[in-house]
PDB file of C-alpha atoms in Angstrom:
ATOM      1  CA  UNK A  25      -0.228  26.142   5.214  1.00 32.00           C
ATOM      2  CA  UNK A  26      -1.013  22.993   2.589  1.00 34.00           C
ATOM      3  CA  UNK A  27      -4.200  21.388   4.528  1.00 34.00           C
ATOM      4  CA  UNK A  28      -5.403  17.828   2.671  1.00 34.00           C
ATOM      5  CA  UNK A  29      -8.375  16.032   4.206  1.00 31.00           C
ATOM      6  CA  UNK A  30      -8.559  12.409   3.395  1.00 30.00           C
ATOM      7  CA  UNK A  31     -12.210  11.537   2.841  1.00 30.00           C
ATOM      8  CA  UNK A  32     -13.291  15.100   1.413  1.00 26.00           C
ATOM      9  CA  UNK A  33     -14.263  13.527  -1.915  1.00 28.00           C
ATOM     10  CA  UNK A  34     -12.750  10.334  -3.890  1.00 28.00           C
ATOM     11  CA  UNK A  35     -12.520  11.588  -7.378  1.00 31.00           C
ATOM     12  CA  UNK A  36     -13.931   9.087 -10.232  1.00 30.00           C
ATOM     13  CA  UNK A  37     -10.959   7.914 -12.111  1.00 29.00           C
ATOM     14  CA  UNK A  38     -11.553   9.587 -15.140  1.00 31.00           C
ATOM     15  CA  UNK A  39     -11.325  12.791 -13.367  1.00 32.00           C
ATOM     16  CA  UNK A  40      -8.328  14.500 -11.463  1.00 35.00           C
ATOM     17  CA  UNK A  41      -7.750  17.484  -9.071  1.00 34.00           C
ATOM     18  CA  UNK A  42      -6.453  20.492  -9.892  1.00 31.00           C
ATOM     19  CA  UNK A  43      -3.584  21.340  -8.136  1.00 32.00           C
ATOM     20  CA  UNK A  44      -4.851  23.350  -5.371  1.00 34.00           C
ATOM     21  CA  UNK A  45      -5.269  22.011  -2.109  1.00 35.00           C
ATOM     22  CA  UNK A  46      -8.194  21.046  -0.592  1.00 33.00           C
ATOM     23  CA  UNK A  47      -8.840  21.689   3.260  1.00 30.00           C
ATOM     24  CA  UNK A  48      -9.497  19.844   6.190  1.00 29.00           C
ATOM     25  CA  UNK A  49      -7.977  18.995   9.947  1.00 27.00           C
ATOM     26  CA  UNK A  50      -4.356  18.818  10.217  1.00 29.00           C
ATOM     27  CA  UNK A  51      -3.101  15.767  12.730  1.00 30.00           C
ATOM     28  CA  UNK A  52       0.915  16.898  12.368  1.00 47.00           C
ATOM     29  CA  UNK A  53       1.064  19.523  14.140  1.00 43.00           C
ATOM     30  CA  UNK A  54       0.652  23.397  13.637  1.00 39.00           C
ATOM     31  CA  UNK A  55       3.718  24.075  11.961  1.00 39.00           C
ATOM     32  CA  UNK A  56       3.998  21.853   9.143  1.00 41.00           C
ATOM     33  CA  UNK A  57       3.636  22.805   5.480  1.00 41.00           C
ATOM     34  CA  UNK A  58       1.723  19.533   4.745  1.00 39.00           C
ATOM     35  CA  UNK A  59      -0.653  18.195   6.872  1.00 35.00           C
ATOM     36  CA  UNK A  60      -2.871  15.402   6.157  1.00 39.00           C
ATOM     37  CA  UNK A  61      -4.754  14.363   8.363  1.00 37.00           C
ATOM     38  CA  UNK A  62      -5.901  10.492   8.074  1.00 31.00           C
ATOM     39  CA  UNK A  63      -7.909   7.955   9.704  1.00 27.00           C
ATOM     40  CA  UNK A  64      -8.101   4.006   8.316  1.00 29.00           C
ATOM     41  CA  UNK A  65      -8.211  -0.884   9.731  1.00 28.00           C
ATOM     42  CA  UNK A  66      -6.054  -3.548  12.001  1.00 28.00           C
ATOM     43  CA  UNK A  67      -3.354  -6.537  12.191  1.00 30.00           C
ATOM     44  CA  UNK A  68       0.582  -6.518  12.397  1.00 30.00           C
ATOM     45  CA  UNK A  69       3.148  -9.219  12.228  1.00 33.00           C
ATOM     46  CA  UNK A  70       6.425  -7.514  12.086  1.00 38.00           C
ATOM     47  CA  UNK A  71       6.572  -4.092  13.352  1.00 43.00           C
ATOM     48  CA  UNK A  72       9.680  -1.404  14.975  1.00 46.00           C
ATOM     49  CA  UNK A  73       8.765   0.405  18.296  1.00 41.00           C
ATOM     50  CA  UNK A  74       9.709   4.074  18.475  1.00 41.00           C
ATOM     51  CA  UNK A  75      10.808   5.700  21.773  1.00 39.00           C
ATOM     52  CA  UNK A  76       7.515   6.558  22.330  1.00 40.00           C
ATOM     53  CA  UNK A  77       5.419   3.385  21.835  1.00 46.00           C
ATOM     54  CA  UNK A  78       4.186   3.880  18.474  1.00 54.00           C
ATOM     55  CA  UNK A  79       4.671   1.235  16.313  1.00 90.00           C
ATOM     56  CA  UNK A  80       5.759   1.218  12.199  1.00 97.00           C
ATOM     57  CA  UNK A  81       4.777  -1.796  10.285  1.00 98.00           C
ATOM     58  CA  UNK A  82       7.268  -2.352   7.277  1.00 98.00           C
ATOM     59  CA  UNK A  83       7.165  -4.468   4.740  1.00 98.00           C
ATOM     60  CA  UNK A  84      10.137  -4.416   2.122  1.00 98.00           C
ATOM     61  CA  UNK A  85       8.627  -6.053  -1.389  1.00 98.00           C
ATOM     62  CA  UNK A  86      10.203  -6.915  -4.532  1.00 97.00           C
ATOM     63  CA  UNK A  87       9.610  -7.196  -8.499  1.00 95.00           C
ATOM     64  CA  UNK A  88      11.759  -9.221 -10.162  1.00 95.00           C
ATOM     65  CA  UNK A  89      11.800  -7.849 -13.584  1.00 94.00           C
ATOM     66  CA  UNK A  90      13.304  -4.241 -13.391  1.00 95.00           C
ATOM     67  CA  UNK A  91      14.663  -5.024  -9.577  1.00 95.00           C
ATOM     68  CA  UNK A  92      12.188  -2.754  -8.121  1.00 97.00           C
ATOM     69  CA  UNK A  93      11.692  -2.654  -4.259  1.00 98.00           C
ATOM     70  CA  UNK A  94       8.161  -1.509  -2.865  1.00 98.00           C
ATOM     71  CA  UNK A  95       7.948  -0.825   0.385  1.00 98.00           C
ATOM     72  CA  UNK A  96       5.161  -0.805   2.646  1.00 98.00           C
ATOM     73  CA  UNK A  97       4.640   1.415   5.929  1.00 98.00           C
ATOM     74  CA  UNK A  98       1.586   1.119   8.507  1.00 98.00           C
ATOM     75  CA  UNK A  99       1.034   2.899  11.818  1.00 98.00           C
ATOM     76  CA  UNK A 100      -0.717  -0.291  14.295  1.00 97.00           C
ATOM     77  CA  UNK A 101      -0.424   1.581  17.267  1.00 96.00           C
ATOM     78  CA  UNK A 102      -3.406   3.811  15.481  1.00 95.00           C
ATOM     79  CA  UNK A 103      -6.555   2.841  16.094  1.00 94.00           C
ATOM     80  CA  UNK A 104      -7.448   2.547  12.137  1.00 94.00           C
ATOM     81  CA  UNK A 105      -3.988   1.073  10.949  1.00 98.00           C
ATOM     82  CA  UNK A 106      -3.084   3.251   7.802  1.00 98.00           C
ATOM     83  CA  UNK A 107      -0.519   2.708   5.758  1.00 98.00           C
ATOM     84  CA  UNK A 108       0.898   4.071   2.944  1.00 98.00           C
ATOM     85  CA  UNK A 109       3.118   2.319  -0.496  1.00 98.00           C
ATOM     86  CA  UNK A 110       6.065   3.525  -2.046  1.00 98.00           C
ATOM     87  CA  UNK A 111       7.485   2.898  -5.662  1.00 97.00           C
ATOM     88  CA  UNK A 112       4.411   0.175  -6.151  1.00 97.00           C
ATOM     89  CA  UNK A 113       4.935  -1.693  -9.761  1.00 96.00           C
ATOM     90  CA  UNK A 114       1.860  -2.610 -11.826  1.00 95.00           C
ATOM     91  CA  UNK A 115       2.843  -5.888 -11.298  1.00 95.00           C
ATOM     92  CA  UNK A 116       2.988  -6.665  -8.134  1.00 97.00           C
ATOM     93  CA  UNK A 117      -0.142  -4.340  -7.505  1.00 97.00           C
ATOM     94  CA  UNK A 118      -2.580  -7.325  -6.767  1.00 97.00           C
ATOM     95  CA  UNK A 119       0.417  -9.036  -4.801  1.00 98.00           C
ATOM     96  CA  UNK A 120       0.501  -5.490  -2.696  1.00 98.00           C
ATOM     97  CA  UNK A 121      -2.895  -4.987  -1.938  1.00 98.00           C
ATOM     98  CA  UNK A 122      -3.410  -8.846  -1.156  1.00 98.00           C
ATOM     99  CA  UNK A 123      -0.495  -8.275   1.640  1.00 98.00           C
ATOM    100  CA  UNK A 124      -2.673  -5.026   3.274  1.00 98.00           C
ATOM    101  CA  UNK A 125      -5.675  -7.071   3.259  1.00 98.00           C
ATOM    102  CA  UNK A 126      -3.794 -10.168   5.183  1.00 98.00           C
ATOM    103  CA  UNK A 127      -2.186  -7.450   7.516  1.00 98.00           C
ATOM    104  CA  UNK A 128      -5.842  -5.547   7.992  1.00 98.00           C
ATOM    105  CA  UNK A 129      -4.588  -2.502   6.746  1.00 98.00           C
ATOM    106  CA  UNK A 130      -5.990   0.247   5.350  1.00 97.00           C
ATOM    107  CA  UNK A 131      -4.334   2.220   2.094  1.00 98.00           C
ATOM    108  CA  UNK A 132      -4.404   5.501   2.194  1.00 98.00           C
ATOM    109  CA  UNK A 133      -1.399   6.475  -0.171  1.00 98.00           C
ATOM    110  CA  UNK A 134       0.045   4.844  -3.081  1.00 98.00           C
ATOM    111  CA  UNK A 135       3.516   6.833  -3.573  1.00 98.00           C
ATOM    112  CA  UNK A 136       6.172   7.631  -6.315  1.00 97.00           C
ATOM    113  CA  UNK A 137      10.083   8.712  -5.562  1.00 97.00           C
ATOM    114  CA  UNK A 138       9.734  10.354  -9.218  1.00 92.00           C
ATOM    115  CA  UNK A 139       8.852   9.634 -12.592  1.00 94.00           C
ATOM    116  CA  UNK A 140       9.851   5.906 -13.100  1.00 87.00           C
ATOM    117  CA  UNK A 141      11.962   4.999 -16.742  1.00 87.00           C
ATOM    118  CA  UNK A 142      12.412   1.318 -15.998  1.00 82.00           C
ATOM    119  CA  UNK A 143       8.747   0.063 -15.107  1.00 85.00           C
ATOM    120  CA  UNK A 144       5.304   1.249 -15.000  1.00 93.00           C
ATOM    121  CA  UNK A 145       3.778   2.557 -11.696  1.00 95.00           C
ATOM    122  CA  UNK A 146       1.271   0.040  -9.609  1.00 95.00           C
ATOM    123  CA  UNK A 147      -0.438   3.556  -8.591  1.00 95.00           C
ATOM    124  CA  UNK A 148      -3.209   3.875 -11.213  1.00 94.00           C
ATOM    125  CA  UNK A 149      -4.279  -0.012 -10.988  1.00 95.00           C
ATOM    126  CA  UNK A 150      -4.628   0.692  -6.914  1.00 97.00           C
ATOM    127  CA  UNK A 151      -6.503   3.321  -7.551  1.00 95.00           C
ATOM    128  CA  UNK A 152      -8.685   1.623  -9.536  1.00 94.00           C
ATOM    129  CA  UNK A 153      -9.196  -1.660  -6.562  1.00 95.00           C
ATOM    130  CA  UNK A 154      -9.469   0.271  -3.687  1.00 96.00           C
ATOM    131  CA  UNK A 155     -11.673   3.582  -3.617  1.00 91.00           C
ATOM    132  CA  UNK A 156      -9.953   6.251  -1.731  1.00 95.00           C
ATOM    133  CA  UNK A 157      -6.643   5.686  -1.997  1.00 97.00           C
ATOM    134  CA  UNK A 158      -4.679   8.729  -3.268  1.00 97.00           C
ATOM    135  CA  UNK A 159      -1.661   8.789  -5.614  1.00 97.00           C
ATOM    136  CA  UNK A 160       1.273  11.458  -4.541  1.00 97.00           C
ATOM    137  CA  UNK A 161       4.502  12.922  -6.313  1.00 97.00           C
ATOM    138  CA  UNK A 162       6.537  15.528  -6.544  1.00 97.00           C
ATOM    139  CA  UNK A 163       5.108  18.834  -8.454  1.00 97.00           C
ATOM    140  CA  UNK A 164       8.279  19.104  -9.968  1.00 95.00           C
ATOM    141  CA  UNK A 165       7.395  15.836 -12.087  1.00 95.00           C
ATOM    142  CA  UNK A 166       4.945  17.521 -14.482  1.00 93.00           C
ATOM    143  CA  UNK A 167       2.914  14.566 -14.108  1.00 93.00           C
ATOM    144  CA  UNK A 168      -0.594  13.417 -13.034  1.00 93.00           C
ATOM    145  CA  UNK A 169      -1.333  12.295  -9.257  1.00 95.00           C
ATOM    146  CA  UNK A 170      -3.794  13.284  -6.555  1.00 95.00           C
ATOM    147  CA  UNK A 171      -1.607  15.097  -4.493  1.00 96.00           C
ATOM    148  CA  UNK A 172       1.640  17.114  -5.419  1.00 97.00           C
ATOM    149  CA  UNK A 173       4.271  17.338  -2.760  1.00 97.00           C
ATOM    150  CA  UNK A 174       7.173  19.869  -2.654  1.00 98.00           C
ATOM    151  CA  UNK A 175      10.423  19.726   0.087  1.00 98.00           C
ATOM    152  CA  UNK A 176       9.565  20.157   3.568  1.00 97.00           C
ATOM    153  CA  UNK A 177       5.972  18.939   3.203  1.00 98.00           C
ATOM    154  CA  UNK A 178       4.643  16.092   5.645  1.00 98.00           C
ATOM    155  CA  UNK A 179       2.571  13.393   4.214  1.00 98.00           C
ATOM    156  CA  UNK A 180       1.268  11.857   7.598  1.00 97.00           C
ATOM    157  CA  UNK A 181      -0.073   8.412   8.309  1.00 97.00           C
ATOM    158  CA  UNK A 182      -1.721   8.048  11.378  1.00 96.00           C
ATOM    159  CA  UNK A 183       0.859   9.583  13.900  1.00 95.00           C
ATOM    160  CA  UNK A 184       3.450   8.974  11.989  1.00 97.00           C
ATOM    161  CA  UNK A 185       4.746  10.657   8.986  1.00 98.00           C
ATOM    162  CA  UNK A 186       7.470  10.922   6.299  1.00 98.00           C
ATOM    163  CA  UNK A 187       9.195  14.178   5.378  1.00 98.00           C
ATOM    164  CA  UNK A 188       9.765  14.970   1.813  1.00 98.00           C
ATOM    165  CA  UNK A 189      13.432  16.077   0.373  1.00 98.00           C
ATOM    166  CA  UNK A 190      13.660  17.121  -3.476  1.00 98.00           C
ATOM    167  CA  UNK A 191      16.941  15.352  -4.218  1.00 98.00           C
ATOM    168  CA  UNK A 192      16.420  15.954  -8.094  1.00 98.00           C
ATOM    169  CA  UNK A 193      19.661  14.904 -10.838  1.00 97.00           C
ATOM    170  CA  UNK A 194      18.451  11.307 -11.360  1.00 96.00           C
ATOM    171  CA  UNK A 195      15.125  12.987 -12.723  1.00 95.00           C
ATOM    172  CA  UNK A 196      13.937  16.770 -12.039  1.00 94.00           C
ATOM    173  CA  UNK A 197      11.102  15.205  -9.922  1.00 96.00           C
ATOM    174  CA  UNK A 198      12.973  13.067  -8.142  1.00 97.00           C
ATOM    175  CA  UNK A 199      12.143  13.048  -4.210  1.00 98.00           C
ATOM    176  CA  UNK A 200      13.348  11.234  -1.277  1.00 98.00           C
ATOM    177  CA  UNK A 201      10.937  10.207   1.731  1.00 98.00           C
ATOM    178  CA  UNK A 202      12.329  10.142   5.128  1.00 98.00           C
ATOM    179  CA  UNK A 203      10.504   9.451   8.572  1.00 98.00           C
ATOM    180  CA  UNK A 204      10.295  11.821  11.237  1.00 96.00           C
ATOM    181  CA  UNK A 205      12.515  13.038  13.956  1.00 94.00           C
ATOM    182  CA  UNK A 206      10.208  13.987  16.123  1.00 93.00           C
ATOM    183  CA  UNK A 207       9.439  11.901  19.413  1.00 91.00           C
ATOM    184  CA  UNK A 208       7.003   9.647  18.988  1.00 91.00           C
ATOM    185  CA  UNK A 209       8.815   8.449  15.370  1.00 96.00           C
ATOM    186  CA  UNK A 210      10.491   5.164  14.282  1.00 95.00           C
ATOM    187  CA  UNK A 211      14.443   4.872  15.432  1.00 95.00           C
ATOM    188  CA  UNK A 212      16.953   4.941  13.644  1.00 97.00           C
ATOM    189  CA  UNK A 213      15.229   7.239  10.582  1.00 98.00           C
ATOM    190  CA  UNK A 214      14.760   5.790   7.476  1.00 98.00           C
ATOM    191  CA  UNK A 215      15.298   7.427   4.165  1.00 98.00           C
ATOM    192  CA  UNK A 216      12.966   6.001   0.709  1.00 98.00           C
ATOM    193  CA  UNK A 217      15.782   7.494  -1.512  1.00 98.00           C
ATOM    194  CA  UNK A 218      14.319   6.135  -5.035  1.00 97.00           C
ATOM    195  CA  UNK A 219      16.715   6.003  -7.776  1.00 96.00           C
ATOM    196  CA  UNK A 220      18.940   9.111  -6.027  1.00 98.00           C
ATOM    197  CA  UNK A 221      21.151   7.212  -4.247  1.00 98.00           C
ATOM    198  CA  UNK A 222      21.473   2.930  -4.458  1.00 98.00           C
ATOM    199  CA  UNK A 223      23.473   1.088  -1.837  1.00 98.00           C
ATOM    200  CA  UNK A 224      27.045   1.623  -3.350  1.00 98.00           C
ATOM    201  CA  UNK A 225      25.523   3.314  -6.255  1.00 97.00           C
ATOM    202  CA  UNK A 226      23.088   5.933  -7.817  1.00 98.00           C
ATOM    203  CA  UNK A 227      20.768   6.487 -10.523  1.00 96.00           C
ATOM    204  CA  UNK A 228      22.153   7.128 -13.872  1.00 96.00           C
ATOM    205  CA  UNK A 229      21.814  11.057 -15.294  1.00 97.00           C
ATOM    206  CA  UNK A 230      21.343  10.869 -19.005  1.00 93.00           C
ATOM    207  CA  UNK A 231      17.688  11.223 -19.641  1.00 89.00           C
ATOM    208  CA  UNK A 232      14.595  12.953 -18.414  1.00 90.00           C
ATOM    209  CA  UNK A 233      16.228  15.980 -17.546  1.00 92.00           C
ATOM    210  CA  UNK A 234      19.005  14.301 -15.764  1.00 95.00           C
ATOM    211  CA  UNK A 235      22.079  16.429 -14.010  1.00 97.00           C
ATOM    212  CA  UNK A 236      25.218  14.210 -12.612  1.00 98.00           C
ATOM    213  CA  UNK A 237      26.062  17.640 -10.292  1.00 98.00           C
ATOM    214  CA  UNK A 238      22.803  18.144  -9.530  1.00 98.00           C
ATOM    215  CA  UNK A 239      22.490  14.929  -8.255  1.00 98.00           C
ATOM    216  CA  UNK A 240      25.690  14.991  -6.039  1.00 98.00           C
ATOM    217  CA  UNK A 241      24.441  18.139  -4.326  1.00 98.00           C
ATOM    218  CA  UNK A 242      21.457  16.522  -3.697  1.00 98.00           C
ATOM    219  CA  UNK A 243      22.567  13.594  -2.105  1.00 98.00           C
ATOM    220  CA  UNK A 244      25.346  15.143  -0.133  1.00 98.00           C
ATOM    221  CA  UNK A 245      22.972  17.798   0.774  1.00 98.00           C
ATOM    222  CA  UNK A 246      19.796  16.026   1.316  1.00 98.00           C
ATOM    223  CA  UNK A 247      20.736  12.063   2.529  1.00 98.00           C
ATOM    224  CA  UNK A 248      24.305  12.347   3.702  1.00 98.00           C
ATOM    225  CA  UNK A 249      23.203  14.914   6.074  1.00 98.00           C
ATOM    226  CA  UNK A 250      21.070  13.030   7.880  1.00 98.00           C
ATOM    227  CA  UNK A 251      22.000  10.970  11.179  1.00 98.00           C
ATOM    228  CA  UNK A 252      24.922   8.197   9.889  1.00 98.00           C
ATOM    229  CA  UNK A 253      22.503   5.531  10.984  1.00 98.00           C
ATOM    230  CA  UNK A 254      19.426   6.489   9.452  1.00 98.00           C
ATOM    231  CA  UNK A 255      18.666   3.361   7.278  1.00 98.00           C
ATOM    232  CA  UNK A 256      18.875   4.143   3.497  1.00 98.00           C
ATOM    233  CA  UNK A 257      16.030   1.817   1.472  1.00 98.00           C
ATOM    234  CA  UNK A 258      16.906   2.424  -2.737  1.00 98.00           C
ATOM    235  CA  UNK A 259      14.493   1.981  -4.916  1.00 97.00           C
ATOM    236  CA  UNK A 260      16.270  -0.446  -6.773  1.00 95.00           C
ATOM    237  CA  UNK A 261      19.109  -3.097  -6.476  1.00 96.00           C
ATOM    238  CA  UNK A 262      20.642  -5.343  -8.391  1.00 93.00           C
ATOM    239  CA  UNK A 263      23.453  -7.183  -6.606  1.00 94.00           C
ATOM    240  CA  UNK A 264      21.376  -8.507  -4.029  1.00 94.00           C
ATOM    241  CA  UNK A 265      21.278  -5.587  -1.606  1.00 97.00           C
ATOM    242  CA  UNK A 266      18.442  -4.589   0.738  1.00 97.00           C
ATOM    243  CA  UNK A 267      19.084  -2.017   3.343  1.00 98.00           C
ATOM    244  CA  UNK A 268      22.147   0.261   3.725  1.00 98.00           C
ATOM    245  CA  UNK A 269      22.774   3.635   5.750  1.00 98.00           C
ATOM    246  CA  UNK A 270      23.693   6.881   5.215  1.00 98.00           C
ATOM    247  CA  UNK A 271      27.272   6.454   7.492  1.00 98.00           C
ATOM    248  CA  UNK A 272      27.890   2.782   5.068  1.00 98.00           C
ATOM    249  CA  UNK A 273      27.537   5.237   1.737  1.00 98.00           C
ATOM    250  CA  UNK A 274      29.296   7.845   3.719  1.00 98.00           C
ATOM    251  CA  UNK A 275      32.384   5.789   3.755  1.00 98.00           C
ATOM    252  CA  UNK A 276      32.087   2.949   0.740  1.00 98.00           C
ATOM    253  CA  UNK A 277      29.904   4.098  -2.115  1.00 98.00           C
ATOM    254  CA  UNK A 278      32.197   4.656  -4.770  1.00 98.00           C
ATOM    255  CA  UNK A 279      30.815   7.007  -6.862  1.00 98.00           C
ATOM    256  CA  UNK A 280      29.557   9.490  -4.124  1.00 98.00           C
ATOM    257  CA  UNK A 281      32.660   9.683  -2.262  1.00 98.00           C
ATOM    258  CA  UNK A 282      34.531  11.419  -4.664  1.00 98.00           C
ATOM    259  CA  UNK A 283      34.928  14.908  -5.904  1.00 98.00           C
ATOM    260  CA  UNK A 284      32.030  16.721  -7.890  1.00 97.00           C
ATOM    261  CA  UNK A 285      34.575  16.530 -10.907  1.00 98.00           C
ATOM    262  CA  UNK A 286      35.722  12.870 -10.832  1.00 98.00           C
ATOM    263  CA  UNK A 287      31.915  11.951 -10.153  1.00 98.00           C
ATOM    264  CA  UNK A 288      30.743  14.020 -13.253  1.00 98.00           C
ATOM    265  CA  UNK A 289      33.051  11.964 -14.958  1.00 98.00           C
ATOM    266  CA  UNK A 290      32.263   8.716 -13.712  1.00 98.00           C
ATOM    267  CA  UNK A 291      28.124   9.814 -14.478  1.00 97.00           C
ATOM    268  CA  UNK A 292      29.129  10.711 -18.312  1.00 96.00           C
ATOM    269  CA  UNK A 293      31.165   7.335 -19.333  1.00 96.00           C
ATOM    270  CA  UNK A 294      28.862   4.895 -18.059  1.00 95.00           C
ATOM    271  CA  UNK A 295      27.993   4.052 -21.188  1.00 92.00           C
ATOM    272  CA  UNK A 296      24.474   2.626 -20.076  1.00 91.00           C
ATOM    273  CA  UNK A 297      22.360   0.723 -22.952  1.00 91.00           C
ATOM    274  CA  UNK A 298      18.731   3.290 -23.461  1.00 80.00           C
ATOM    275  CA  UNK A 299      16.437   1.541 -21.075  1.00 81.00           C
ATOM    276  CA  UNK A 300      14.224  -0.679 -22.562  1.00 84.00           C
ATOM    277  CA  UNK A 301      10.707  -0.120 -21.303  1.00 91.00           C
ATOM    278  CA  UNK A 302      11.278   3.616 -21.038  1.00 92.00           C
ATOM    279  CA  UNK A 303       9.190   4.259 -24.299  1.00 92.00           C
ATOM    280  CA  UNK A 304       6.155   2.347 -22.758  1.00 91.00           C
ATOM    281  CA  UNK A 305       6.978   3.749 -18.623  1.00 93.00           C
ATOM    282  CA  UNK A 306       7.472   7.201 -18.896  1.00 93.00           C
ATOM    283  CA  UNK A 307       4.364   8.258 -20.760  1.00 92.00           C
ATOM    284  CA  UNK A 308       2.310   5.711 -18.590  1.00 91.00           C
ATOM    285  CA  UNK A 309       3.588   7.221 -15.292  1.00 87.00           C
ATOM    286  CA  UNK A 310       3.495  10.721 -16.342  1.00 91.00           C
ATOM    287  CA  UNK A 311      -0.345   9.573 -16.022  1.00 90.00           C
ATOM    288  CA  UNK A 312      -0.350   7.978 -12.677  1.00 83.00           C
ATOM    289  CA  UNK A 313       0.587   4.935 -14.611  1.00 76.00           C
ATOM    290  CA  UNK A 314      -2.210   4.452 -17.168  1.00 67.00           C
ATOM    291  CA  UNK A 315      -1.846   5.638 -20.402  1.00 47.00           C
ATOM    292  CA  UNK A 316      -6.013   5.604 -21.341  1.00 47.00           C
ATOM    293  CA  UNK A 317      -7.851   6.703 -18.424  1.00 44.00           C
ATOM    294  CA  UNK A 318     -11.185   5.827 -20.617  1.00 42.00           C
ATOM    295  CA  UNK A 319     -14.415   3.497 -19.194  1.00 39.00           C
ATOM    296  CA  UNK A 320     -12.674   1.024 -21.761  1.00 42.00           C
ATOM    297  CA  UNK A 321      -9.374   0.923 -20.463  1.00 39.00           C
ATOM    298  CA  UNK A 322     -10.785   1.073 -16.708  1.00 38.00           C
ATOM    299  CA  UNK A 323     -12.656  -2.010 -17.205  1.00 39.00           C
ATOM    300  CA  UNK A 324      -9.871  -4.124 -18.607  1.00 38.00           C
ATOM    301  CA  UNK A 325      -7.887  -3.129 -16.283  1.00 37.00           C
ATOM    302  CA  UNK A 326      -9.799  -4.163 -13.677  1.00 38.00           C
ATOM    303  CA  UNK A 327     -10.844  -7.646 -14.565  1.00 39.00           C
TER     304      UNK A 327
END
């Protein structure tokens, strides 16, 4: 069993963990593969009640410039509020953070789907403003973080928590997050499906190890499986899209609903212009988001 105490020690930033696992109490239950257990502050304006009278805070957040959506997740019913970020963009990071302050929230997690081509990751700047917060992603990403997750693992915030599933083709890293089934957790489920599958869309499959099958068994076997009204949250959109679910992409996204062979197809003449930050994001993010992890670089980064 993977056991991760938050609190054990907060790493300086020029230093990172190696990847084994530290120890510590487990708040998830016996059985879980992941189990961190987490205590942190207060406040909630919008919230969803689960059957159980636990209450998710959720806060979806945009950046304009690669059409990136954050999202923010808190536990208020817990007596010291954590919450965790997913997909957070450098620049928005201040706008982020400001938001948990206002709510009286503390961070506990700043999260990646995968390895991101189109922006640079808000993860290393948080790290930097708020001691303890930890960075996650998948192992299969190669890259630097505090924490490397795998599928089935439970990264848990407060008494809630979201359940990893490697849905890799968009990237080999690439993970979705979905919350829990369990009683006690937010209703309908929601699924933090990155760049795997977009409302009436998906992520392209032509670089960083990219695999248009791979991808279709992923999503058929990793989101379309899941309840038809679990709410689907992309990691990007750009028609104007916020929230879908699984039974809407079931039935209407056009690339997914057809045959492994026709979709290959579809994936292969999309004839997508080479992303133009990728040369500056993917060697950033491969380090948690900065590229120089020196005093230097800290410092200006800071100010």
């Amino acid at each position: 069993m993977l056991r991760i105490s938050y609190g054990l020690a907060r790493a300086s930033l020029s230093s990172w963990p190696s990847l084994k696992p530290r120890s510590g109490p487990a708040l998830c239950g016996p059985k879980s593969r992941a189990l961190w257990g987490i205590r942190s502050s207060s406040a909630a304006a919008y919230t969803t009640s689960s059957s159980s009278g636990g209450k998710l805070l959720f806060r979806q957040l945009f950046e304009e410039e690669s059409y990136t959506y954050t999202y923010l997740l808190a536990d208020v019913s817990h007596p010291d509020k954590p919450a965790v970020l997913i997909d957070p963009v450098d620049k928005t990071a201040e706008r982020d953070l400001s938001l948990v302050k206002e709510l009286g929230l503390k961070l506990i997690y700043a999260m990646n789907t995968h390895v991101h081509a189109d922006h640079v990751t808000g993860t290393g700047l948080i790290k930097m403003k708020v001691p303890g917060v930890k960075s996650v992603i998948s192992r299969a990403s190669n890259s630097r973080a505090d924490h490397f997750i795998e599928a089935g693992d439970k990264i848990c915030f407060g008494d809630l928590f979201l359940e990893v599933r490697a849905t890799p083709g968009h990237t080999l890293g690439c993970v979705t997050y979905v919350s829990g089934d369990r009683p006690g957790q937010p209703q309908p489920r929601m699924a933090f499906t990155g760049d795997a599958l977009l409302i009436r869309g998906c992520g392209r499959t032509d670089f960083q190890g990219g695999n248009s099958l791979q991808l279709y068994h992923s999503v058929h076997s990793q989101i379309l499986t899941l309840p038809k009204d679990t709410l689907v949250y992309p990691g990007h959109d750009y028609r104007g899209f916020s929230v879908s679910t699984v039974g809407e992409e079931m039935l209407y996204n056009p690339r997914l609903t057809k045959d492994e062979e026709t979709f290959k197809k579809i994936m292969e003449n999309l004839n997508l212009p080479y992303p133009k930050m990728i040369d500056v994001a993917v060697p950033a993010n491969m380090v948690c988001g900065l590229q120089d992890l020196s005093s230097e670089a800290v410092g200006a980064a800071s100010n």
